[in-house]
XYZ file of N, CA and C in Angstrom:
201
model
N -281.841 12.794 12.556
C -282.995 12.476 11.757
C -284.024 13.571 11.974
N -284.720 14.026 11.300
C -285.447 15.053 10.771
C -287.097 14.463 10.848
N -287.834 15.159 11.478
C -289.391 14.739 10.912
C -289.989 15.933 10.418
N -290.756 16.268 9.171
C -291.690 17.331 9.241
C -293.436 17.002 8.285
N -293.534 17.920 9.431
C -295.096 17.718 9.448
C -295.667 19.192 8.853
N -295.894 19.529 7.614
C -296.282 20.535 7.061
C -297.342 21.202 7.574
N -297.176 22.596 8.118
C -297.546 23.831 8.373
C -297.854 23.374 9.939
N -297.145 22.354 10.636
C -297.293 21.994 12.241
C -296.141 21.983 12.997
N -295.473 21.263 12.716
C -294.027 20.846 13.529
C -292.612 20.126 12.788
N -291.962 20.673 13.338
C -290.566 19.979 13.018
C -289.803 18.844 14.035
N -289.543 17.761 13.850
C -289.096 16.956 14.983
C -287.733 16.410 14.616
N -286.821 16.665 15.496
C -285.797 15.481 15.318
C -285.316 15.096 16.342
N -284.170 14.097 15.958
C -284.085 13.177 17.172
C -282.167 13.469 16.816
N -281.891 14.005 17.824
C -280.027 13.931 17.694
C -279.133 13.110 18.018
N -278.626 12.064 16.989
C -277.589 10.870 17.728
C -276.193 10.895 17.031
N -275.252 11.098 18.136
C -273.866 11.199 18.051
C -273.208 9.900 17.626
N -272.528 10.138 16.207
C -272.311 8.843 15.728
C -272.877 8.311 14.617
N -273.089 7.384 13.780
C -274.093 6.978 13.103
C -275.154 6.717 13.282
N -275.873 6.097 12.413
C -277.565 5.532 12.499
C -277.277 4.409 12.674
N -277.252 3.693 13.548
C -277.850 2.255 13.255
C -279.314 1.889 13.316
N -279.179 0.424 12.768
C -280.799 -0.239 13.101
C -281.883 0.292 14.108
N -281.155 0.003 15.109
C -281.988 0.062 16.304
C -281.889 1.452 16.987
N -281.351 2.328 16.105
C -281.484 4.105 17.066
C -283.114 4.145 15.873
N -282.637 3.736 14.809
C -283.672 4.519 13.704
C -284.886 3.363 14.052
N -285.291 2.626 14.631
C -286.164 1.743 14.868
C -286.806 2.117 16.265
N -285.981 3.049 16.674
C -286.815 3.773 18.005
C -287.869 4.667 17.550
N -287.140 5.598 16.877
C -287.124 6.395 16.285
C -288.812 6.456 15.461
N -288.550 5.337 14.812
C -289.539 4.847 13.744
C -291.144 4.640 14.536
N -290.789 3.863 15.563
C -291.747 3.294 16.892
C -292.662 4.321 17.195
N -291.762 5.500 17.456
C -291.798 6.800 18.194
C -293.458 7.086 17.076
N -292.568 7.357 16.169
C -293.757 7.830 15.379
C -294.499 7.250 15.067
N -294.801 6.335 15.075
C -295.955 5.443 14.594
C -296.828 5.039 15.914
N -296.434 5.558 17.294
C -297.239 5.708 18.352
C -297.761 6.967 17.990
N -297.297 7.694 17.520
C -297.638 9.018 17.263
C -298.870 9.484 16.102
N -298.757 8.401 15.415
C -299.423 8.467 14.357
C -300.986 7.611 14.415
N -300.229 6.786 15.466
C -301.986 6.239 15.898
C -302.842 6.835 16.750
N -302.024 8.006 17.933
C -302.777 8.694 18.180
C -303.190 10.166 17.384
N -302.568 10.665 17.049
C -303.237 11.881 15.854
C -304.699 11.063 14.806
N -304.622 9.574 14.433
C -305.323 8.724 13.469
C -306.983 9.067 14.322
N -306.339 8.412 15.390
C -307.608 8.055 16.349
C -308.479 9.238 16.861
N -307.506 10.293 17.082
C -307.921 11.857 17.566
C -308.545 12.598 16.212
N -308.037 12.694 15.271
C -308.549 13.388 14.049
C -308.511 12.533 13.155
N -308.566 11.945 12.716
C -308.606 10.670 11.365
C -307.822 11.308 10.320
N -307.143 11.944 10.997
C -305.609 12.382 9.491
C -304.770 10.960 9.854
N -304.538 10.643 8.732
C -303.705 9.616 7.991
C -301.707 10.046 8.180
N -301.270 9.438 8.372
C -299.777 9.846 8.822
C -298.837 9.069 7.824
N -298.240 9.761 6.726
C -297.285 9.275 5.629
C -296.273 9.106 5.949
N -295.543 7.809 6.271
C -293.905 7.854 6.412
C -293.286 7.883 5.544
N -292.092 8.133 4.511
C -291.389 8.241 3.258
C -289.892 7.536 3.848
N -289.510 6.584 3.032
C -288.250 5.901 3.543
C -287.221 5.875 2.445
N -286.459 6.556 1.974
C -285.301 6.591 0.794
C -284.592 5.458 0.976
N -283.789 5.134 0.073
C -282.711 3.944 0.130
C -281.447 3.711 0.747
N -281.744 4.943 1.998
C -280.749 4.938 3.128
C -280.863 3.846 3.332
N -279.410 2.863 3.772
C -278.940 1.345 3.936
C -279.649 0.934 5.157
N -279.515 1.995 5.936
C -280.583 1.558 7.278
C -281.452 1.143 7.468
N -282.638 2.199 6.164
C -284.140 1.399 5.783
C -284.105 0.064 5.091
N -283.494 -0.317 4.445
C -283.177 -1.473 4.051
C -282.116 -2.904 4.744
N -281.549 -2.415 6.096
C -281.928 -3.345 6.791
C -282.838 -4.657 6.959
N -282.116 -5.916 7.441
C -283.087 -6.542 7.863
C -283.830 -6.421 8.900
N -283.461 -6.113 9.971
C -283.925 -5.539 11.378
C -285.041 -4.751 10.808
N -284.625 -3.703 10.377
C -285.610 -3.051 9.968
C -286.930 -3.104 9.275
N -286.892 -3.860 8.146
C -287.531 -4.646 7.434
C -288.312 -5.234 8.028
N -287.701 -6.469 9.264
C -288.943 -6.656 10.050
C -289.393 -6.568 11.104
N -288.772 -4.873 11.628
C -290.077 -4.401 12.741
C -291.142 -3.504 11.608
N -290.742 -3.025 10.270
C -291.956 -2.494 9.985
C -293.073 -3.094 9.477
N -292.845 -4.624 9.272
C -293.961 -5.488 8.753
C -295.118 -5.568 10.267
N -294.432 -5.003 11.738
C -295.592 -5.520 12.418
C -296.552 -4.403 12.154
């Protein structure tokens, strides 16, 4: 999985095997700790984009991103 953050950083995370739920729900966590501190430090706003990879559409998934 791939993160990029235009004209800053490139991030990914390397897992042998498929995606499941819960690698991409770390994953997801990860950044959204990440995103509350960049929020809080500079008040830039942090866009996640989720395609109709089967993963994002999970139920698991579905509802850790409602918290």
């Amino acid at each position: 999985m791939g993160l990029f953050s235009q004209e800053e950083s490139f991030e990914y995370g390397l897992k042998l095997g498929g995606i499941i739920s819960k690698s991409y729900i770390e994953m997801i966590n990860w950044q959204a700790e990440k995103a509350e501190y960049i929020l809080n430090k500079t008040g830039k706003i942090t866009v996640i984009v989720l395609d109709n990879y089967s993963v994002h559409k999970s139920k698991e998934v579905k509802k850790n991103l409602e918290k």
